[in-house]
């Protein structure tokens, strides 16, 4: 079974469309593989799957590559694997030099972690775009069935198929946590913005807030904790008021939820339908 971001009707022309598997970022592979080229290859393979293409990578590249994806991957399947893109580097100046050093260090750390994991799994280290595509198929991200390219509805998780370094596993655990609390976080944001009109503060309790959101109390605590962690809100209780956390609050205990709207709007991206 395959799944993609768009669903085509019987007469829809897919010949020029580009698709991305909806599970790509949620799966976390962009933290494990070369992030830019693996993302582009995921686009490349997802598009091949969505169009129902068959054949070798070369044959698929001849059709999908015409959309510019192959150029962005390096120009050919034999282009070298890149762990850092040239446009990531800053301009001249002391701050730019420090930023460039940090980007290079992160890229090298990502490369070392990936190569260590692939060696432990007995997989070859990709040195070209073709090799990276073959690695992605070996990891179960894509495959061919009866010659036709397919991708699973839910991509395998990196930590389930590879033995990853502790630091990378911790990063993926944080990603999973953020994903788990995202619905509650979004519900809280909608409640504070659309529902209450950006209040200066809200005097409430966990159980009252959970009822207002249609969530469980545990879900509400998780969403609140995420907003606290990102600096978008702070929680206060008692007289004189002192800071607290969702985990320290009893279900019926009243507390002040105080949003930091300046921080909120400075660190979030909003999409408006035209």
GROMACS .gro file of C-alpha atoms in nm, residues 92-252:
model
  161
   92UNK     CA    1   3.207   3.696   0.505
   93UNK     CA    2   3.262   3.818   0.858
   94UNK     CA    3   3.343   3.684   1.204
   95UNK     CA    4   2.988   3.575   1.283
   96UNK     CA    5   2.958   3.406   0.944
   97UNK     CA    6   3.285   3.220   1.002
   98UNK     CA    7   3.159   3.089   1.335
   99UNK     CA    8   2.828   2.989   1.178
  100UNK     CA    9   3.009   2.811   0.894
  101UNK     CA   10   3.225   2.620   1.141
  102UNK     CA   11   2.914   2.509   1.331
  103UNK     CA   12   2.741   2.399   1.008
  104UNK     CA   13   3.048   2.202   0.899
  105UNK     CA   14   3.078   2.038   1.239
  106UNK     CA   15   2.711   1.937   1.240
  107UNK     CA   16   2.739   1.797   0.888
  108UNK     CA   17   3.047   1.594   0.981
  109UNK     CA   18   2.880   1.463   1.298
  110UNK     CA   19   2.574   1.358   1.095
  111UNK     CA   20   2.794   1.183   0.843
  112UNK     CA   21   2.987   0.996   1.112
  113UNK     CA   22   2.666   0.885   1.287
  114UNK     CA   23   2.508   0.764   0.963
  115UNK     CA   24   2.816   0.577   0.847
  116UNK     CA   25   2.856   0.412   1.187
  117UNK     CA   26   2.496   0.293   1.177
  118UNK     CA   27   2.522   0.163   0.820
  119UNK     CA   28   2.845  -0.025   0.897
  120UNK     CA   29   2.680  -0.189   1.198
  121UNK     CA   30   2.393  -0.300   0.972
  122UNK     CA   31   2.633  -0.440   0.713
  123UNK     CA   32   2.524  -0.188   0.450
  124UNK     CA   33   2.764  -0.013   0.210
  125UNK     CA   34   2.834   0.354   0.266
  126UNK     CA   35   2.678   0.561  -0.013
  127UNK     CA   36   2.921   0.782  -0.201
  128UNK     CA   37   2.695   0.877  -0.494
  129UNK     CA   38   2.330   0.971  -0.541
  130UNK     CA   39   2.275   0.627  -0.691
  131UNK     CA   40   2.432   0.467  -0.384
  132UNK     CA   41   2.214   0.679  -0.155
  133UNK     CA   42   1.902   0.568  -0.346
  134UNK     CA   43   2.013   0.205  -0.313
  135UNK     CA   44   2.069   0.258   0.060
  136UNK     CA   45   1.718   0.401   0.093
  137UNK     CA   46   1.573   0.094  -0.080
  138UNK     CA   47   1.782  -0.138   0.139
  139UNK     CA   48   1.639   0.038   0.446
  140UNK     CA   49   1.282  -0.023   0.328
  141UNK     CA   50   1.200   0.335   0.234
  142UNK     CA   51   1.119   0.233  -0.123
  143UNK     CA   52   1.126  -0.084  -0.333
  144UNK     CA   53   1.006  -0.236  -0.657
  145UNK     CA   54   0.723  -0.488  -0.672
  146UNK     CA   55   0.675  -0.656  -1.009
  147UNK     CA   56   0.894  -0.383  -1.151
  148UNK     CA   57   0.680  -0.096  -1.020
  149UNK     CA   58   0.819   0.145  -0.760
  150UNK     CA   59   0.632   0.143  -0.427
  151UNK     CA   60   0.671   0.294  -0.081
  152UNK     CA   61   0.504   0.171   0.240
  153UNK     CA   62   0.218   0.375   0.385
  154UNK     CA   63   0.423   0.428   0.700
  155UNK     CA   64   0.797   0.448   0.648
  156UNK     CA   65   1.019   0.237   0.875
  157UNK     CA   66   1.161   0.433   1.166
  158UNK     CA   67   1.541   0.475   1.161
  159UNK     CA   68   1.578   0.352   1.518
  160UNK     CA   69   1.386   0.034   1.432
  161UNK     CA   70   1.614  -0.072   1.146
  162UNK     CA   71   1.950   0.075   1.248
  163UNK     CA   72   2.161   0.079   1.563
  164UNK     CA   73   2.204   0.452   1.612
  165UNK     CA   74   2.444   0.650   1.834
  166UNK     CA   75   2.299   0.764   2.166
  167UNK     CA   76   2.293   1.130   2.066
  168UNK     CA   77   2.097   1.061   1.750
  169UNK     CA   78   1.855   0.831   1.932
  170UNK     CA   79   1.793   1.108   2.184
  171UNK     CA   80   1.725   1.352   1.901
  172UNK     CA   81   1.473   1.112   1.747
  173UNK     CA   82   1.308   1.052   2.087
  174UNK     CA   83   1.257   1.428   2.114
  175UNK     CA   84   1.111   1.430   1.763
  176UNK     CA   85   0.866   1.153   1.857
  177UNK     CA   86   0.767   1.342   2.173
  178UNK     CA   87   0.703   1.662   1.979
  179UNK     CA   88   0.494   1.467   1.727
  180UNK     CA   89   0.296   1.301   2.007
  181UNK     CA   90   0.203   1.627   2.179
  182UNK     CA   91   0.157   1.830   1.859
  183UNK     CA   92  -0.224   1.782   1.836
  184UNK     CA   93  -0.273   1.900   2.195
  185UNK     CA   94  -0.030   2.188   2.143
  186UNK     CA   95  -0.217   2.298   1.830
  187UNK     CA   96  -0.550   2.270   2.011
  188UNK     CA   97  -0.419   2.491   2.292
  189UNK     CA   98  -0.285   2.747   2.045
  190UNK     CA   99  -0.621   2.758   1.863
  191UNK     CA  100  -0.803   2.794   2.196
  192UNK     CA  101  -0.584   3.085   2.305
  193UNK     CA  102  -0.584   3.265   1.969
  194UNK     CA  103  -0.910   3.193   1.790
  195UNK     CA  104  -1.116   3.094   2.094
  196UNK     CA  105  -1.007   3.348   2.354
  197UNK     CA  106  -0.865   3.620   2.130
  198UNK     CA  107  -0.505   3.640   2.257
  199UNK     CA  108  -0.576   3.694   2.629
  200UNK     CA  109  -0.314   3.844   2.858
  201UNK     CA  110  -0.368   3.545   3.086
  202UNK     CA  111  -0.621   3.272   3.164
  203UNK     CA  112  -0.720   3.158   3.514
  204UNK     CA  113  -0.809   2.792   3.475
  205UNK     CA  114  -0.730   2.436   3.581
  206UNK     CA  115  -0.616   2.122   3.401
  207UNK     CA  116  -0.961   1.961   3.407
  208UNK     CA  117  -1.138   2.279   3.289
  209UNK     CA  118  -0.887   2.326   3.009
  210UNK     CA  119  -0.916   1.961   2.906
  211UNK     CA  120  -1.295   1.990   2.879
  212UNK     CA  121  -1.267   2.309   2.676
  213UNK     CA  122  -1.026   2.141   2.436
  214UNK     CA  123  -1.199   1.804   2.417
  215UNK     CA  124  -0.879   1.632   2.528
  216UNK     CA  125  -0.777   1.405   2.812
  217UNK     CA  126  -0.599   1.560   3.106
  218UNK     CA  127  -0.276   1.380   3.013
  219UNK     CA  128  -0.298   1.518   2.658
  220UNK     CA  129  -0.361   1.866   2.797
  221UNK     CA  130  -0.060   1.842   3.029
  222UNK     CA  131   0.158   1.731   2.737
  223UNK     CA  132   0.046   2.020   2.517
  224UNK     CA  133   0.092   2.270   2.799
  225UNK     CA  134   0.439   2.138   2.877
  226UNK     CA  135   0.538   2.179   2.513
  227UNK     CA  136   0.424   2.544   2.518
  228UNK     CA  137   0.617   2.598   2.840
  229UNK     CA  138   0.929   2.434   2.691
  230UNK     CA  139   0.915   2.655   2.381
  231UNK     CA  140   0.877   2.968   2.594
  232UNK     CA  141   0.534   3.055   2.455
  233UNK     CA  142   0.358   3.041   2.793
  234UNK     CA  143   0.439   3.027   3.161
  235UNK     CA  144   0.225   2.882   3.438
  236UNK     CA  145   0.185   3.045   3.780
  237UNK     CA  146  -0.011   2.952   4.093
  238UNK     CA  147  -0.065   3.066   4.451
  239UNK     CA  148  -0.031   3.400   4.629
  240UNK     CA  149   0.224   3.533   4.584
  241UNK     CA  150   0.231   3.376   4.242
  242UNK     CA  151   0.516   3.136   4.167
  243UNK     CA  152   0.608   2.943   3.857
  244UNK     CA  153   0.487   2.587   3.818
  245UNK     CA  154   0.466   2.306   3.563
  246UNK     CA  155   0.174   2.101   3.428
  247UNK     CA  156   0.306   1.793   3.606
  248UNK     CA  157   0.297   1.968   3.945
  249UNK     CA  158  -0.066   2.075   3.912
  250UNK     CA  159  -0.357   1.872   4.048
  251UNK     CA  160  -0.650   1.828   3.812
  252UNK     CA  161  -0.877   2.078   3.991
   0.00000   0.00000   0.00000
